[in-house]
PDB file of C-alpha atoms in Angstrom:
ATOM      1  CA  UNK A   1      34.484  32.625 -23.980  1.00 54.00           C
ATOM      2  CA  UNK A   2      33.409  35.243 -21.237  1.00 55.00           C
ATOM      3  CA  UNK A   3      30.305  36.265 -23.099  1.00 56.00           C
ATOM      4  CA  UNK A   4      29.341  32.181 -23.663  1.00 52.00           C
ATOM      5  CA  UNK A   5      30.176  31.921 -19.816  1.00 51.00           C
ATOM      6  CA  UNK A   6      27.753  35.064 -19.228  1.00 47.00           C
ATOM      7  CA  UNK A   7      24.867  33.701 -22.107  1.00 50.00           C
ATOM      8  CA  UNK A   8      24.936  30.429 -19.790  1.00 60.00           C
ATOM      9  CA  UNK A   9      24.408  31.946 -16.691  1.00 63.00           C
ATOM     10  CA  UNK A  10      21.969  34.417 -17.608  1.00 61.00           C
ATOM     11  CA  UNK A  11      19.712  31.122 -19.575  1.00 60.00           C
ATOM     12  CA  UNK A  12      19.924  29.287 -16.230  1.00 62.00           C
ATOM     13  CA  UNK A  13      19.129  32.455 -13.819  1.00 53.00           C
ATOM     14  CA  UNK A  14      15.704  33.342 -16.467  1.00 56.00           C
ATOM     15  CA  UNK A  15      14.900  29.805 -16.688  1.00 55.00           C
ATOM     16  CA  UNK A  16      14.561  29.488 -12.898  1.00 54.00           C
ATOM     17  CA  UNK A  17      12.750  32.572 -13.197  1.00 50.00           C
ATOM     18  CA  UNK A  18      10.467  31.151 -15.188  1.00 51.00           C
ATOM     19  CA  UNK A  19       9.939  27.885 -13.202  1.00 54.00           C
ATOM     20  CA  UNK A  20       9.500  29.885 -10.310  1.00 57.00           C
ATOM     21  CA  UNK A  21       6.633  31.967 -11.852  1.00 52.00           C
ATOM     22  CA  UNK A  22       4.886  28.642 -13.293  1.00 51.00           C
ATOM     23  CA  UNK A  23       5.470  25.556 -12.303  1.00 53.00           C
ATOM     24  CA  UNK A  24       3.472  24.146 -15.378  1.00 57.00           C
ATOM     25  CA  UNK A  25       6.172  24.563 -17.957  1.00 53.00           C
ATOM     26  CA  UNK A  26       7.774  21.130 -18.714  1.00 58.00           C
ATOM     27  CA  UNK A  27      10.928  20.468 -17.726  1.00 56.00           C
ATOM     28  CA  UNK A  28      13.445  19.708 -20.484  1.00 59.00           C
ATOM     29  CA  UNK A  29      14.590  16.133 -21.002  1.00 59.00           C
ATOM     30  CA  UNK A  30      18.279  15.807 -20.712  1.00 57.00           C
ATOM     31  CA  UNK A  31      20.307  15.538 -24.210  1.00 57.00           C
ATOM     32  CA  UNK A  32      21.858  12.465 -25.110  1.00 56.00           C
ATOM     33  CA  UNK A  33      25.333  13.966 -24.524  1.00 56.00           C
ATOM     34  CA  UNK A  34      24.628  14.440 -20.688  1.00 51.00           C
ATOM     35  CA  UNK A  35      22.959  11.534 -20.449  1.00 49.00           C
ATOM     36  CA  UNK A  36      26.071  10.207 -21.708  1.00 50.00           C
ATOM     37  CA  UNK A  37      28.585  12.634 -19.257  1.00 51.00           C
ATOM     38  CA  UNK A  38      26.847  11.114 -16.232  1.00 51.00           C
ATOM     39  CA  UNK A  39      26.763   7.509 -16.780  1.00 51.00           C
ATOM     40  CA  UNK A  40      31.259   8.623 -17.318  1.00 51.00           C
ATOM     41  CA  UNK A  41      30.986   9.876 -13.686  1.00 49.00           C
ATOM     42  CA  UNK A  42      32.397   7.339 -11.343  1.00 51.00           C
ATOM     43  CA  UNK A  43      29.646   6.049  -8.735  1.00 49.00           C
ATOM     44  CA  UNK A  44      31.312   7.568  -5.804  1.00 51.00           C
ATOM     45  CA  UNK A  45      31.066  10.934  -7.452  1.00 52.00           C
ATOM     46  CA  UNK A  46      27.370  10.537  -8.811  1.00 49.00           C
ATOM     47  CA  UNK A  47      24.573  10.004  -6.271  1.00 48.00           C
ATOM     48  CA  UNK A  48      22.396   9.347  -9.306  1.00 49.00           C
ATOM     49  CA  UNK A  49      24.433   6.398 -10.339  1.00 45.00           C
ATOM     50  CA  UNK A  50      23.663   4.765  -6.451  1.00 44.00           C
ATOM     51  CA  UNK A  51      19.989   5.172  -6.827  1.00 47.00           C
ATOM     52  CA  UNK A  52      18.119   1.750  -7.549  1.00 40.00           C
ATOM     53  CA  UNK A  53      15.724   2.018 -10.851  1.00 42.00           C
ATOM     54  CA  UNK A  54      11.820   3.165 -10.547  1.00 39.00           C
ATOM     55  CA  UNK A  55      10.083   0.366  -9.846  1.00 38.00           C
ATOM     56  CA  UNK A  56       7.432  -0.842 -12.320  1.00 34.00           C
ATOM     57  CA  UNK A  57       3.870   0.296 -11.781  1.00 36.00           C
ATOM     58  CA  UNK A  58       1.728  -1.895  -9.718  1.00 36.00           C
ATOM     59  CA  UNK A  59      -1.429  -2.450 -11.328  1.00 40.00           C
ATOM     60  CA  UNK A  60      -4.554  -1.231  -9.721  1.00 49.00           C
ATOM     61  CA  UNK A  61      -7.294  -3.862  -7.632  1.00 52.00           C
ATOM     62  CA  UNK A  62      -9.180  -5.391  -9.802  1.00 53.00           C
ATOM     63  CA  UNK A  63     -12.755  -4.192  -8.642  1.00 59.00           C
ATOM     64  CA  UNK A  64     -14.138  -6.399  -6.423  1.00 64.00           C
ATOM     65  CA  UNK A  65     -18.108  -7.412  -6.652  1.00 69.00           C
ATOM     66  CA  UNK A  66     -19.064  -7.710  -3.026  1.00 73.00           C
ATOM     67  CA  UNK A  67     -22.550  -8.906  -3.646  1.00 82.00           C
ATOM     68  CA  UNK A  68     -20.635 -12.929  -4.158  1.00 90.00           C
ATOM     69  CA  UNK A  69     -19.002 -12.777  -0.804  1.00 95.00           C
ATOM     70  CA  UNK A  70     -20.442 -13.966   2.818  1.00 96.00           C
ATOM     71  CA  UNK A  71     -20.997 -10.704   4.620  1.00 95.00           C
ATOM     72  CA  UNK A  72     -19.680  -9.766   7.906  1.00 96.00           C
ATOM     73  CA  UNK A  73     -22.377 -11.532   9.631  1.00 96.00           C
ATOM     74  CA  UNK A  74     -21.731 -14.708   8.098  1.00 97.00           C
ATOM     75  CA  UNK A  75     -18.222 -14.351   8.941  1.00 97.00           C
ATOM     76  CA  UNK A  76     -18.662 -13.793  12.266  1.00 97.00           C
ATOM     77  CA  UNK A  77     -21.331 -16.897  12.953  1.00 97.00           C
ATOM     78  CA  UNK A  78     -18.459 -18.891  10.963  1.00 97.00           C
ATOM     79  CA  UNK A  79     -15.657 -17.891  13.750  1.00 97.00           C
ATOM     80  CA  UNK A  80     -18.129 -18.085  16.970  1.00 97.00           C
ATOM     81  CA  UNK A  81     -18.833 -21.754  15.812  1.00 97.00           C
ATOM     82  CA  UNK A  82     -15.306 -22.557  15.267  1.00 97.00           C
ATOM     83  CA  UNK A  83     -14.800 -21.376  19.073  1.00 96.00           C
ATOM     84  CA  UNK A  84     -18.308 -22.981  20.238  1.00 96.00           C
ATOM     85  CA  UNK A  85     -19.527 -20.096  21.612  1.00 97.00           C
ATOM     86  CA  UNK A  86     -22.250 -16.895  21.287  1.00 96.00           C
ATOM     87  CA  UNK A  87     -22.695 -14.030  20.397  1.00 95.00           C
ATOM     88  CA  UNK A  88     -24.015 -12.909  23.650  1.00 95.00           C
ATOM     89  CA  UNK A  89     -21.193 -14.227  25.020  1.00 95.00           C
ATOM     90  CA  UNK A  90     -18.008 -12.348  23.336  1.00 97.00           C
ATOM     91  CA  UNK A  91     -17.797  -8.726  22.536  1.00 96.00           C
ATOM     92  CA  UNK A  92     -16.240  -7.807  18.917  1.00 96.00           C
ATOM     93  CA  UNK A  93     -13.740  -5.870  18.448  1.00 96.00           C
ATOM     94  CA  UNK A  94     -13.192  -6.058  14.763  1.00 96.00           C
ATOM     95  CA  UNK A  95     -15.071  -7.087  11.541  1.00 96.00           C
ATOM     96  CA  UNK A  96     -12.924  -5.715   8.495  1.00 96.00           C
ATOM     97  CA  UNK A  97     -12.527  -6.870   4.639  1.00 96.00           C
ATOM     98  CA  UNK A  98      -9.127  -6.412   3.775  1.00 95.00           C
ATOM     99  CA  UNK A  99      -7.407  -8.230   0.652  1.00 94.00           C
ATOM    100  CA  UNK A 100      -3.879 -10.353   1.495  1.00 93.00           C
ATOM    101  CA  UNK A 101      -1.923 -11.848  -2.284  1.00 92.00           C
ATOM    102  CA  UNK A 102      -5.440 -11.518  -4.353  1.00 92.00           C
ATOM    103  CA  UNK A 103      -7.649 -12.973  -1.456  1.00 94.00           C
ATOM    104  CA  UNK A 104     -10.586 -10.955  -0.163  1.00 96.00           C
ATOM    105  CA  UNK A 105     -11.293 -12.431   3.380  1.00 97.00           C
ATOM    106  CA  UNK A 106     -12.867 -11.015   6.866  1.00 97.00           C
ATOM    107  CA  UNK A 107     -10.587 -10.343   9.914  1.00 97.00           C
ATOM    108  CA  UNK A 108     -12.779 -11.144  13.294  1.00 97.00           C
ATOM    109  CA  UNK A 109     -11.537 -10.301  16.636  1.00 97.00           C
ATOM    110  CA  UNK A 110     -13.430 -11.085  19.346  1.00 97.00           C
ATOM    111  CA  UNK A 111     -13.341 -11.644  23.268  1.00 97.00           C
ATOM    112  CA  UNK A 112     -14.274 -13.924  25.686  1.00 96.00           C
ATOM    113  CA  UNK A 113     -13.404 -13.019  29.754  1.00 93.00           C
ATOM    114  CA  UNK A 114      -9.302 -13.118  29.084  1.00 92.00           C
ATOM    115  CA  UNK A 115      -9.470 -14.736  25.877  1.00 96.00           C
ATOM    116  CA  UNK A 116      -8.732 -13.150  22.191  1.00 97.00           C
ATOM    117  CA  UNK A 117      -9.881 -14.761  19.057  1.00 97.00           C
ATOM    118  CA  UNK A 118      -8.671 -14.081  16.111  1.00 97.00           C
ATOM    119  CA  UNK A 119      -9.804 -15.767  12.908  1.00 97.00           C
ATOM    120  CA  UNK A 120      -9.399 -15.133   8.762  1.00 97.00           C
ATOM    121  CA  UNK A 121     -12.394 -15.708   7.395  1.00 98.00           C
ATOM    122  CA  UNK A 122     -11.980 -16.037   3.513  1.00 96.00           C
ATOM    123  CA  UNK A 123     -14.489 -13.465   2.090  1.00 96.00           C
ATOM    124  CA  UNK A 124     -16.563 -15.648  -0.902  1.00 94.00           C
ATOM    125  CA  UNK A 125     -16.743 -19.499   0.578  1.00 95.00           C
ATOM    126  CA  UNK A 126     -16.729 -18.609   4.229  1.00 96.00           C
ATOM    127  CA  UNK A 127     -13.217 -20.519   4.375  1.00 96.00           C
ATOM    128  CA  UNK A 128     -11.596 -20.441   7.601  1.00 97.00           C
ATOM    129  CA  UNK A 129      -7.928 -18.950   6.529  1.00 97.00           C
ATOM    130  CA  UNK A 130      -6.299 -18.832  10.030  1.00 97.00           C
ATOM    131  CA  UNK A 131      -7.386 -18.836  13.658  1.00 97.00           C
ATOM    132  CA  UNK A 132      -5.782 -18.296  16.629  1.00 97.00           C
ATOM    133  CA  UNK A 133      -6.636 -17.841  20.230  1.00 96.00           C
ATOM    134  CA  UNK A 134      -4.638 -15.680  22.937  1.00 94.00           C
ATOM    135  CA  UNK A 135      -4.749 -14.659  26.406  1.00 85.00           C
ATOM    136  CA  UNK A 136      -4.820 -11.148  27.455  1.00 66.00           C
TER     137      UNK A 136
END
């Protein structure tokens, strides 16, 4: 029993040597018997039994082909007409694609004297998403 006890200890103390010299050795999947010994440990006793389950992967973007959708420009004339005013007369302070649920669209922020506009512009019909219009 003392030399099993000593064989055990010695496995684990070179194995850590080894994973400590290269860390591109595979860790060993557990057997089926400790898989089984830890789902028999009572969840106040095993912090892996508390721990939610890996979430599925999220699929990547779909690539997106640019060339269909308005432009910034476009998107910008769209939300100065929806306020009836210029460009002269507003300074931007944003123009970015971003994506929102599968929909490409154009965030515009723009000022007037103490006025912010902010407006959605979807991305390939030049849609207007949402708009809204603050004071400083």
């Amino acid at each position: 029993m003392k030399k099993l006890f000593v064989l055990t200890i010695g496995s684990i103390l070179f194995a850590g040597l080894l994973l400590g010299c290269d860390k591109n050795i595979p860790v060993p999947t557990p057997s089926p018997d400790a898989a089984a010994m830890q789902t028999a440990i009572p969840a106040t006793l095993n912090p892996a039994a508390t721990i939610s389950p890996t979430p599925t992967a999220v699929p990547p973007h779909k690539s997106i082909d640019s060339s269909t959708f308005i432009g910034e420009n476009r998107a910008k004339t769209i939300a100065l007409e929806k306020a009836g005013l210029t460009a002269n007369a507003v300074r931007f302070d944003r123009v970015e694609l971003d994506e929102d649920n599968g929909i490409w669209h154009y965030e515009v922020e723009f000022t007037k004297d103490n006025l912010e506009y902010d407006a959605d512009i979807k991305a390939d019909d030049g849609t207007v998403l949402s708009w809204e219009v603050d004071t400083d």
